[in-house]
JSON list of C-alpha atoms and ligand atoms in Angstrom, two decimals:
[
{"chain": "W", "resi": 1, "resn": "MET", "atom": "CA", "xyz": [4.11, -39.94, 26.57]},
{"chain": "W", "resi": 2, "resn": "ALA", "atom": "CA", "xyz": [3.90, -42.97, 24.27]},
{"chain": "W", "resi": 3, "resn": "THR", "atom": "CA", "xyz": [7.69, -43.21, 24.21]},
{"chain": "W", "resi": 4, "resn": "ARG", "atom": "CA", "xyz": [7.86, -43.15, 27.99]},
{"chain": "W", "resi": 5, "resn": "ASN", "atom": "CA", "xyz": [5.21, -45.82, 28.33]},
{"chain": "W", "resi": 6, "resn": "GLU", "atom": "CA", "xyz": [6.86, -48.05, 25.75]},
{"chain": "W", "resi": 7, "resn": "THR", "atom": "CA", "xyz": [10.14, -47.73, 27.55]},
{"chain": "W", "resi": 8, "resn": "ARG", "atom": "CA", "xyz": [8.46, -48.41, 30.87]},
{"chain": "W", "resi": 9, "resn": "ASP", "atom": "CA", "xyz": [6.70, -51.52, 29.56]},
{"chain": "W", "resi": 10, "resn": "ARG", "atom": "CA", "xyz": [10.03, -52.80, 28.31]},
{"chain": "W", "resi": 11, "resn": "SER", "atom": "CA", "xyz": [11.51, -52.09, 31.70]},
{"chain": "W", "resi": 12, "resn": "ARG", "atom": "CA", "xyz": [8.72, -53.92, 33.54]},
{"chain": "W", "resi": 13, "resn": "SER", "atom": "CA", "xyz": [8.82, -56.98, 31.30]},
{"chain": "W", "resi": 14, "resn": "THR", "atom": "CA", "xyz": [12.55, -57.27, 31.85]},
{"chain": "W", "resi": 15, "resn": "GLY", "atom": "CA", "xyz": [11.94, -58.11, 35.50]},
{"chain": "W", "resi": 16, "resn": "LYS", "atom": "CA", "xyz": [14.74, -58.49, 38.00]},
{"chain": "W", "resi": 17, "resn": "LYS", "atom": "CA", "xyz": [18.11, -58.04, 36.42]},
{"chain": "W", "resi": 18, "resn": "THR", "atom": "CA", "xyz": [20.52, -58.30, 39.28]},
{"chain": "W", "resi": 19, "resn": "ASN", "atom": "CA", "xyz": [23.10, -61.04, 39.17]},
{"chain": "W", "resi": 20, "resn": "GLY", "atom": "CA", "xyz": [25.14, -62.32, 42.06]},
{"chain": "W", "resi": 21, "resn": "SER", "atom": "CA", "xyz": [25.13, -61.04, 45.58]},
{"chain": "W", "resi": 22, "resn": "ALA", "atom": "CA", "xyz": [25.31, -57.38, 46.46]},
{"chain": "W", "resi": 23, "resn": "LYS", "atom": "CA", "xyz": [28.63, -58.00, 48.12]},
{"chain": "W", "resi": 24, "resn": "ASP", "atom": "CA", "xyz": [30.14, -58.89, 44.72]},
{"chain": "W", "resi": 25, "resn": "ARG", "atom": "CA", "xyz": [29.51, -55.40, 43.39]},
{"chain": "W", "resi": 26, "resn": "SER", "atom": "CA", "xyz": [32.68, -53.59, 44.30]},
{"chain": "W", "resi": 27, "resn": "ALA", "atom": "CA", "xyz": [32.92, -50.88, 41.65]},
{"chain": "W", "resi": 28, "resn": "PHE", "atom": "CA", "xyz": [30.80, -48.41, 43.58]},
{"chain": "W", "resi": 29, "resn": "SER", "atom": "CA", "xyz": [33.42, -48.33, 46.33]},
{"chain": "W", "resi": 30, "resn": "PHE", "atom": "CA", "xyz": [31.11, -49.65, 48.99]},
{"chain": "W", "resi": 31, "resn": "GLY", "atom": "CA", "xyz": [34.13, -50.88, 50.91]},
{"chain": "W", "resi": 32, "resn": "GLU", "atom": "CA", "xyz": [35.06, -47.51, 52.37]},
{"chain": "W", "resi": 33, "resn": "ILE", "atom": "CA", "xyz": [32.09, -46.88, 54.54]},
{"chain": "W", "resi": 34, "resn": "GLU", "atom": "CA", "xyz": [31.12, -43.38, 55.42]},
{"chain": "W", "resi": 35, "resn": "THR", "atom": "CA", "xyz": [27.65, -43.69, 56.87]},
{"chain": "W", "resi": 36, "resn": "GLY", "atom": "CA", "xyz": [26.68, -40.04, 57.02]},
{"chain": "W", "resi": 37, "resn": "ALA", "atom": "CA", "xyz": [25.47, -40.72, 60.55]},
{"chain": "W", "resi": 38, "resn": "MET", "atom": "CA", "xyz": [28.01, -38.31, 62.06]},
{"chain": "W", "resi": 39, "resn": "PRO", "atom": "CA", "xyz": [26.29, -36.51, 64.91]},
{"chain": "W", "resi": 40, "resn": "LEU", "atom": "CA", "xyz": [25.11, -33.07, 63.93]},
{"chain": "W", "resi": 41, "resn": "LEU", "atom": "CA", "xyz": [26.71, -31.12, 66.73]},
{"chain": "W", "resi": 42, "resn": "GLY", "atom": "CA", "xyz": [30.01, -32.95, 66.41]},
{"chain": "W", "resi": 43, "resn": "ALA", "atom": "CA", "xyz": [30.15, -32.16, 62.70]},
{"chain": "W", "resi": 44, "resn": "LEU", "atom": "CA", "xyz": [29.32, -28.52, 63.26]},
{"chain": "W", "resi": 45, "resn": "ALA", "atom": "CA", "xyz": [31.99, -28.26, 65.96]},
{"chain": "W", "resi": 46, "resn": "ALA", "atom": "CA", "xyz": [34.48, -29.90, 63.63]},
{"chain": "W", "resi": 47, "resn": "GLY", "atom": "CA", "xyz": [33.49, -27.50, 60.87]},
{"chain": "W", "resi": 48, "resn": "ALA", "atom": "CA", "xyz": [33.93, -24.51, 63.14]},
{"chain": "W", "resi": 49, "resn": "ALA", "atom": "CA", "xyz": [37.29, -25.81, 64.32]},
{"chain": "W", "resi": 50, "resn": "ILE", "atom": "CA", "xyz": [38.73, -25.86, 60.81]},
{"chain": "W", "resi": 51, "resn": "GLY", "atom": "CA", "xyz": [37.19, -22.56, 59.89]},
{"chain": "W", "resi": 52, "resn": "ILE", "atom": "CA", "xyz": [34.46, -23.70, 57.53]},
{"chain": "W", "resi": 53, "resn": "GLY", "atom": "CA", "xyz": [32.11, -20.83, 56.75]},
{"chain": "W", "resi": 54, "resn": "ALA", "atom": "CA", "xyz": [28.51, -20.15, 57.68]},
{"chain": "W", "resi": 55, "resn": "ASN", "atom": "CA", "xyz": [27.36, -21.06, 54.19]},
{"chain": "W", "resi": 56, "resn": "TRP", "atom": "CA", "xyz": [28.62, -24.60, 54.57]},
{"chain": "W", "resi": 57, "resn": "ALA", "atom": "CA", "xyz": [26.94, -24.86, 57.99]},
{"chain": "W", "resi": 58, "resn": "ARG", "atom": "CA", "xyz": [23.64, -23.66, 56.50]},
{"chain": "W", "resi": 59, "resn": "LYS", "atom": "CA", "xyz": [23.85, -26.23, 53.68]},
{"chain": "W", "resi": 60, "resn": "PHE", "atom": "CA", "xyz": [24.80, -28.93, 56.13]},
{"chain": "W", "resi": 61, "resn": "LEU", "atom": "CA", "xyz": [21.91, -28.12, 58.47]},
{"chain": "W", "resi": 62, "resn": "GLN", "atom": "CA", "xyz": [19.41, -28.02, 55.63]},
{"chain": "W", "resi": 63, "resn": "GLN", "atom": "CA", "xyz": [20.48, -31.38, 54.21]},
{"chain": "W", "resi": 64, "resn": "THR", "atom": "CA", "xyz": [20.89, -32.99, 57.62]},
{"chain": "W", "resi": 65, "resn": "SER", "atom": "CA", "xyz": [17.46, -31.95, 58.88]},
{"chain": "W", "resi": 66, "resn": "GLU", "atom": "CA", "xyz": [15.85, -33.40, 55.75]},
{"chain": "W", "resi": 67, "resn": "SER", "atom": "CA", "xyz": [17.88, -36.57, 56.11]},
{"chain": "W", "resi": 68, "resn": "MET", "atom": "CA", "xyz": [17.06, -36.94, 59.81]},
{"chain": "W", "resi": 69, "resn": "MET", "atom": "CA", "xyz": [13.36, -36.51, 59.13]},
{"chain": "W", "resi": 70, "resn": "ALA", "atom": "CA", "xyz": [13.61, -39.43, 56.73]},
{"chain": "W", "resi": 71, "resn": "GLY", "atom": "CA", "xyz": [15.56, -41.63, 59.16]},
{"chain": "W", "resi": 72, "resn": "ASN", "atom": "CA", "xyz": [18.80, -41.13, 57.19]},
{"chain": "W", "resi": 73, "resn": "GLU", "atom": "CA", "xyz": [17.79, -43.67, 54.55]},
{"chain": "W", "resi": 74, "resn": "TRP", "atom": "CA", "xyz": [18.37, -42.66, 50.92]},
{"chain": "W", "resi": 75, "resn": "ASP", "atom": "CA", "xyz": [15.06, -44.01, 49.64]},
{"chain": "W", "resi": 76, "resn": "SER", "atom": "CA", "xyz": [13.04, -42.35, 52.44]},
{"chain": "W", "resi": 77, "resn": "ILE", "atom": "CA", "xyz": [14.78, -39.02, 51.79]},
{"chain": "W", "resi": 78, "resn": "LEU", "atom": "CA", "xyz": [13.84, -39.24, 48.11]},
{"chain": "W", "resi": 79, "resn": "ALA", "atom": "CA", "xyz": [10.25, -40.26, 48.96]},
{"chain": "W", "resi": 80, "resn": "LEU", "atom": "CA", "xyz": [9.96, -37.27, 51.30]},
{"chain": "W", "resi": 81, "resn": "GLU", "atom": "CA", "xyz": [11.16, -35.00, 48.50]},
{"chain": "W", "resi": 82, "resn": "HIS", "atom": "CA", "xyz": [8.61, -36.54, 46.10]},
{"chain": "W", "resi": 83, "resn": "LYS", "atom": "CA", "xyz": [5.84, -35.76, 48.58]},
{"chain": "W", "resi": 84, "resn": "ALA", "atom": "CA", "xyz": [7.03, -32.18, 49.12]},
{"chain": "W", "resi": 85, "resn": "THR", "atom": "CA", "xyz": [7.29, -31.60, 45.37]},
{"chain": "W", "resi": 86, "resn": "LEU", "atom": "CA", "xyz": [3.78, -32.89, 44.70]},
{"chain": "W", "resi": 87, "resn": "ALA", "atom": "CA", "xyz": [2.52, -30.54, 47.44]},
{"chain": "W", "resi": 88, "resn": "LYS", "atom": "CA", "xyz": [4.12, -27.63, 45.55]},
{"chain": "W", "resi": 89, "resn": "PHE", "atom": "CA", "xyz": [2.29, -28.71, 42.40]},
{"chain": "W", "resi": 90, "resn": "ASP", "atom": "CA", "xyz": [-0.98, -28.73, 44.34]},
{"chain": "W", "resi": 91, "resn": "LEU", "atom": "CA", "xyz": [-0.35, -25.16, 45.52]},
{"chain": "W", "resi": 92, "resn": "LEU", "atom": "CA", "xyz": [0.32, -24.15, 41.92]},
{"chain": "W", "resi": 93, "resn": "LEU", "atom": "CA", "xyz": [-2.83, -25.87, 40.68]},
{"chain": "W", "resi": 94, "resn": "ALA", "atom": "CA", "xyz": [-4.88, -23.97, 43.30]},
{"chain": "W", "resi": 95, "resn": "THR", "atom": "CA", "xyz": [-3.87, -20.57, 41.85]},
{"chain": "W", "resi": 96, "resn": "ASP", "atom": "CA", "xyz": [-5.98, -18.38, 39.55]},
{"chain": "W", "resi": 97, "resn": "ASP", "atom": "CA", "xyz": [-4.90, -16.75, 36.30]},
{"chain": "W", "resi": 98, "resn": "ASP", "atom": "CA", "xyz": [-4.46, -13.40, 38.05]},
{"chain": "W", "resi": 99, "resn": "ASP", "atom": "CA", "xyz": [-2.07, -14.86, 40.69]},
{"chain": "W", "resi": 100, "resn": "ILE", "atom": "CA", "xyz": [0.90, -14.13, 38.43]},
{"chain": "W", "resi": 101, "resn": "GLY", "atom": "CA", "xyz": [3.36, -13.29, 41.23]},
{"chain": "W", "resi": 102, "resn": "LYS", "atom": "CA", "xyz": [2.40, -16.38, 43.21]},
{"chain": "W", "resi": 103, "resn": "ARG", "atom": "CA", "xyz": [2.72, -18.62, 40.15]},
{"chain": "W", "resi": 104, "resn": "THR", "atom": "CA", "xyz": [6.15, -17.18, 39.32]},
{"chain": "W", "resi": 105, "resn": "ALA", "atom": "CA", "xyz": [7.38, -17.75, 42.89]},
{"chain": "W", "resi": 106, "resn": "LEU", "atom": "CA", "xyz": [6.01, -21.30, 43.05]},
{"chain": "W", "resi": 107, "resn": "VAL", "atom": "CA", "xyz": [7.57, -22.23, 39.69]},
{"chain": "W", "resi": 108, "resn": "LYS", "atom": "CA", "xyz": [10.88, -21.00, 41.06]},
{"chain": "W", "resi": 109, "resn": "THR", "atom": "CA", "xyz": [10.65, -23.20, 44.18]},
{"chain": "W", "resi": 110, "resn": "LEU", "atom": "CA", "xyz": [9.57, -26.12, 42.01]},
{"chain": "W", "resi": 111, "resn": "HIS", "atom": "CA", "xyz": [12.60, -25.60, 39.77]},
{"chain": "W", "resi": 112, "resn": "TYR", "atom": "CA", "xyz": [14.92, -25.65, 42.77]},
{"chain": "W", "resi": 113, "resn": "ALA", "atom": "CA", "xyz": [13.30, -28.74, 44.35]},
{"chain": "W", "resi": 114, "resn": "LEU", "atom": "CA", "xyz": [13.27, -30.75, 41.12]},
{"chain": "W", "resi": 115, "resn": "ASN", "atom": "CA", "xyz": [16.82, -29.76, 40.24]},
{"chain": "W", "resi": 116, "resn": "LYS", "atom": "CA", "xyz": [18.21, -30.79, 43.61]},
{"chain": "W", "resi": 117, "resn": "HIS", "atom": "CA", "xyz": [16.27, -34.05, 43.60]},
{"chain": "W", "resi": 118, "resn": "ALA", "atom": "CA", "xyz": [17.36, -34.96, 40.05]},
{"chain": "W", "resi": 119, "resn": "HIS", "atom": "CA", "xyz": [20.97, -34.08, 40.86]},
{"chain": "W", "resi": 120, "resn": "GLN", "atom": "CA", "xyz": [21.02, -36.51, 43.79]},
{"chain": "W", "resi": 121, "resn": "GLU", "atom": "CA", "xyz": [19.48, -39.30, 41.75]},
{"chain": "W", "resi": 122, "resn": "GLU", "atom": "CA", "xyz": [21.58, -38.70, 38.64]},
{"chain": "W", "resi": 123, "resn": "GLN", "atom": "CA", "xyz": [24.88, -38.35, 40.50]},
{"chain": "W", "resi": 124, "resn": "VAL", "atom": "CA", "xyz": [24.44, -41.22, 42.95]},
{"chain": "W", "resi": 125, "resn": "VAL", "atom": "CA", "xyz": [21.37, -43.45, 42.77]},
{"chain": "W", "resi": 126, "resn": "TYR", "atom": "CA", "xyz": [21.14, -44.04, 39.02]},
{"chain": "W", "resi": 127, "resn": "PRO", "atom": "CA", "xyz": [24.88, -44.72, 38.65]},
{"chain": "W", "resi": 128, "resn": "ALA", "atom": "CA", "xyz": [24.62, -47.15, 41.58]},
{"chain": "W", "resi": 129, "resn": "LEU", "atom": "CA", "xyz": [21.68, -48.84, 39.85]},
{"chain": "W", "resi": 130, "resn": "ARG", "atom": "CA", "xyz": [23.72, -49.22, 36.66]},
{"chain": "W", "resi": 131, "resn": "GLN", "atom": "CA", "xyz": [26.61, -50.58, 38.65]},
{"chain": "W", "resi": 132, "resn": "ALA", "atom": "CA", "xyz": [24.24, -53.25, 39.96]},
{"chain": "W", "resi": 133, "resn": "ASN", "atom": "CA", "xyz": [23.12, -54.13, 36.40]},
{"chain": "W", "resi": 134, "resn": "GLU", "atom": "CA", "xyz": [19.79, -52.30, 36.80]},
{"chain": "W", "resi": 135, "resn": "THR", "atom": "CA", "xyz": [20.63, -50.37, 33.63]},
{"chain": "W", "resi": 136, "resn": "VAL", "atom": "CA", "xyz": [17.21, -50.51, 31.96]},
{"chain": "W", "resi": 137, "resn": "ASP", "atom": "CA", "xyz": [15.49, -48.91, 34.96]},
{"chain": "W", "resi": 138, "resn": "ALA", "atom": "CA", "xyz": [18.24, -46.31, 35.42]},
{"chain": "W", "resi": 139, "resn": "ASP", "atom": "CA", "xyz": [18.14, -45.34, 31.73]},
{"chain": "W", "resi": 140, "resn": "HIS", "atom": "CA", "xyz": [14.35, -45.16, 31.75]},
{"chain": "W", "resi": 141, "resn": "LEU", "atom": "CA", "xyz": [14.25, -42.94, 34.84]},
{"chain": "W", "resi": 142, "resn": "GLU", "atom": "CA", "xyz": [17.00, -40.64, 33.57]},
{"chain": "W", "resi": 143, "resn": "HIS", "atom": "CA", "xyz": [15.19, -40.37, 30.23]},
{"chain": "W", "resi": 144, "resn": "GLU", "atom": "CA", "xyz": [12.10, -39.16, 32.12]},
{"chain": "W", "resi": 145, "resn": "HIS", "atom": "CA", "xyz": [14.21, -36.52, 33.89]},
{"chain": "W", "resi": 146, "resn": "GLY", "atom": "CA", "xyz": [14.72, -35.05, 30.42]},
{"chain": "W", "resi": 147, "resn": "TYR", "atom": "CA", "xyz": [10.95, -34.54, 30.16]},
{"chain": "W", "resi": 148, "resn": "VAL", "atom": "CA", "xyz": [10.91, -33.01, 33.65]},
{"chain": "W", "resi": 149, "resn": "LYS", "atom": "CA", "xyz": [13.37, -30.36, 32.39]},
{"chain": "W", "resi": 150, "resn": "THR", "atom": "CA", "xyz": [11.27, -29.84, 29.28]},
{"chain": "W", "resi": 151, "resn": "TYR", "atom": "CA", "xyz": [8.10, -29.22, 31.32]},
{"chain": "W", "resi": 152, "resn": "LEU", "atom": "CA", "xyz": [10.01, -26.89, 33.62]},
{"chain": "W", "resi": 153, "resn": "TYR", "atom": "CA", "xyz": [11.26, -24.96, 30.60]},
{"chain": "W", "resi": 154, "resn": "ARG", "atom": "CA", "xyz": [7.72, -24.72, 29.26]},
{"chain": "W", "resi": 155, "resn": "ILE", "atom": "CA", "xyz": [6.06, -23.43, 32.43]},
{"chain": "W", "resi": 156, "resn": "GLU", "atom": "CA", "xyz": [8.94, -21.06, 33.15]},
{"chain": "W", "resi": 157, "resn": "ASN", "atom": "CA", "xyz": [8.69, -19.48, 29.72]},
{"chain": "W", "resi": 158, "resn": "MET", "atom": "CA", "xyz": [4.90, -19.49, 29.46]},
{"chain": "W", "resi": 159, "resn": "GLU", "atom": "CA", "xyz": [2.84, -16.40, 30.27]},
{"chain": "W", "resi": 160, "resn": "LYS", "atom": "CA", "xyz": [1.67, -17.10, 33.81]},
{"chain": "W", "resi": 161, "resn": "ASP", "atom": "CA", "xyz": [-1.90, -15.98, 33.03]},
{"chain": "W", "resi": 162, "resn": "SER", "atom": "CA", "xyz": [-2.11, -18.12, 29.90]},
{"chain": "W", "resi": 163, "resn": "ALA", "atom": "CA", "xyz": [-5.09, -20.48, 29.56]},
{"chain": "W", "resi": 164, "resn": "GLU", "atom": "CA", "xyz": [-2.50, -23.20, 28.87]},
{"chain": "W", "resi": 165, "resn": "PHE", "atom": "CA", "xyz": [-0.71, -22.73, 32.18]},
{"chain": "W", "resi": 166, "resn": "LEU", "atom": "CA", "xyz": [-2.79, -24.93, 34.49]},
{"chain": "W", "resi": 167, "resn": "PRO", "atom": "CA", "xyz": [-3.37, -27.75, 31.96]},
{"chain": "W", "resi": 168, "resn": "THR", "atom": "CA", "xyz": [0.42, -27.91, 31.40]},
{"chain": "W", "resi": 169, "resn": "VAL", "atom": "CA", "xyz": [1.10, -27.94, 35.15]},
{"chain": "W", "resi": 170, "resn": "ARG", "atom": "CA", "xyz": [-1.48, -30.74, 35.50]},
{"chain": "W", "resi": 171, "resn": "GLU", "atom": "CA", "xyz": [0.28, -32.85, 32.83]},
{"chain": "W", "resi": 172, "resn": "PHE", "atom": "CA", "xyz": [3.62, -32.12, 34.47]},
{"chain": "W", "resi": 173, "resn": "ARG", "atom": "CA", "xyz": [2.34, -33.21, 37.88]},
{"chain": "W", "resi": 174, "resn": "GLN", "atom": "CA", "xyz": [1.09, -36.46, 36.37]},
{"chain": "W", "resi": 175, "resn": "LEU", "atom": "CA", "xyz": [4.53, -37.18, 34.92]},
{"chain": "W", "resi": 176, "resn": "ILE", "atom": "CA", "xyz": [6.16, -36.54, 38.30]},
{"chain": "W", "resi": 177, "resn": "GLU", "atom": "CA", "xyz": [3.61, -38.67, 40.14]},
{"chain": "W", "resi": 178, "resn": "GLU", "atom": "CA", "xyz": [4.07, -41.66, 37.79]},
{"chain": "W", "resi": 179, "resn": "HIS", "atom": "CA", "xyz": [7.85, -41.30, 37.83]},
{"chain": "W", "resi": 180, "resn": "ALA", "atom": "CA", "xyz": [7.93, -41.12, 41.63]},
{"chain": "W", "resi": 181, "resn": "ARG", "atom": "CA", "xyz": [5.60, -44.11, 41.90]},
{"chain": "W", "resi": 182, "resn": "MET", "atom": "CA", "xyz": [7.88, -46.21, 39.71]},
{"chain": "W", "resi": 183, "resn": "GLU", "atom": "CA", "xyz": [10.87, -45.26, 41.85]},
{"chain": "W", "resi": 184, "resn": "GLU", "atom": "CA", "xyz": [9.12, -45.76, 45.20]},
{"chain": "W", "resi": 185, "resn": "GLU", "atom": "CA", "xyz": [7.13, -48.89, 44.42]},
{"chain": "W", "resi": 186, "resn": "GLN", "atom": "CA", "xyz": [9.24, -50.80, 41.91]},
{"chain": "W", "resi": 187, "resn": "VAL", "atom": "CA", "xyz": [12.84, -49.77, 41.49]},
{"chain": "W", "resi": 188, "resn": "TYR", "atom": "CA", "xyz": [14.04, -48.49, 44.86]},
{"chain": "W", "resi": 189, "resn": "PRO", "atom": "CA", "xyz": [12.62, -51.19, 47.17]},
{"chain": "W", "resi": 190, "resn": "ARG", "atom": "CA", "xyz": [14.06, -53.98, 45.02]},
{"chain": "W", "resi": 191, "resn": "PHE", "atom": "CA", "xyz": [17.43, -52.25, 44.75]},
{"chain": "W", "resi": 192, "resn": "LYS", "atom": "CA", "xyz": [17.61, -51.41, 48.44]},
{"chain": "W", "resi": 193, "resn": "GLN", "atom": "CA", "xyz": [16.80, -54.98, 49.37]},
{"chain": "W", "resi": 194, "resn": "SER", "atom": "CA", "xyz": [19.58, -56.30, 47.13]},
{"chain": "W", "resi": 195, "resn": "LEU", "atom": "CA", "xyz": [22.21, -54.22, 48.96]},
{"chain": "W", "resi": 196, "resn": "THR", "atom": "CA", "xyz": [23.87, -54.72, 52.30]},
{"chain": "W", "resi": 197, "resn": "GLU", "atom": "CA", "xyz": [23.23, -52.29, 55.15]},
{"chain": "W", "resi": 198, "resn": "GLU", "atom": "CA", "xyz": [26.69, -50.80, 54.56]},
{"chain": "W", "resi": 199, "resn": "GLN", "atom": "CA", "xyz": [26.09, -50.30, 50.85]},
{"chain": "W", "resi": 200, "resn": "ASN", "atom": "CA", "xyz": [22.79, -48.56, 51.56]},
{"chain": "W", "resi": 201, "resn": "ALA", "atom": "CA", "xyz": [24.51, -46.34, 54.13]},
{"chain": "W", "resi": 202, "resn": "LYS", "atom": "CA", "xyz": [27.15, -45.45, 51.56]},
{"chain": "W", "resi": 203, "resn": "ILE", "atom": "CA", "xyz": [24.47, -44.40, 49.04]},
{"chain": "W", "resi": 204, "resn": "THR", "atom": "CA", "xyz": [22.76, -42.27, 51.72]},
{"chain": "W", "resi": 205, "resn": "SER", "atom": "CA", "xyz": [26.06, -40.59, 52.56]},
{"chain": "W", "resi": 206, "resn": "LEU", "atom": "CA", "xyz": [27.00, -39.89, 48.94]},
{"chain": "W", "resi": 207, "resn": "MET", "atom": "CA", "xyz": [23.50, -38.61, 48.19]},
{"chain": "W", "resi": 208, "resn": "ASN", "atom": "CA", "xyz": [23.52, -36.25, 51.16]},
{"chain": "W", "resi": 209, "resn": "LYS", "atom": "CA", "xyz": [26.83, -34.83, 49.95]},
{"chain": "W", "resi": 210, "resn": "GLU", "atom": "CA", "xyz": [25.41, -34.18, 46.49]},
{"chain": "W", "resi": 211, "resn": "GLY", "atom": "CA", "xyz": [22.23, -32.69, 47.98]},
{"chain": "W", "resi": 212, "resn": "MET", "atom": "CA", "xyz": [24.33, -30.29, 50.04]},
{"chain": "W", "resi": 213, "resn": "LYS", "atom": "CA", "xyz": [25.95, -28.94, 46.89]},
{"chain": "W", "resi": 214, "resn": "MET", "atom": "CA", "xyz": [22.52, -27.92, 45.62]},
{"chain": "W", "resi": 215, "resn": "ASN", "atom": "CA", "xyz": [21.19, -26.31, 48.83]},
{"chain": "H", "resi": 1, "resn": "FE2", "atom": "FE1", "xyz": [13.82, -39.55, 39.42]},
{"chain": "H", "resi": 2, "resn": "FE2", "atom": "FE1", "xyz": [12.81, -39.32, 42.49]}
]
């Protein structure tokens, strides 16, 4: 934890690191705009027309419904996922030592949710942050994802009726809550504000595509 905090303090003291206008940042291919705002029915019809299978349609529907609930904005989608993940932790923390089956099932859903979320951030949002010279924040957040995997590994491989189970889940939840707070309150609002509407739409579109791969 000390390492994370030290890194975080360094990140905070660095302050705003962006240089130049968002329009100058071309390397993330913001020019070719694909907003991801394609109407649901139109996309499904198009998919059916070219023979795309039911599995694709299921993935598309799952990702699209989540995106629509969050107003098709990348940061709102991620915030919604943070909230849903913390709710899963709360369900896990409400279990007893003899709820072994329930704990096993909840750990599995947590694994899926965290994996999908991290994939979207690591494949799109953090690279976009680095592209915009927000490297310290991106590196710090990705470093914390390493601890997320470590906690997942621990609770997956721990006896589910162990006395250590709930204290470990509690520590894990705290890490997720702090990490999500840094993203939602510090890094993402500043980054989003530095981008044009088109650049933000591009990030949303790319993120939805990555999310679909994990559904
Ligand atoms: Fe993250
Ligand atoms: Fe996140």
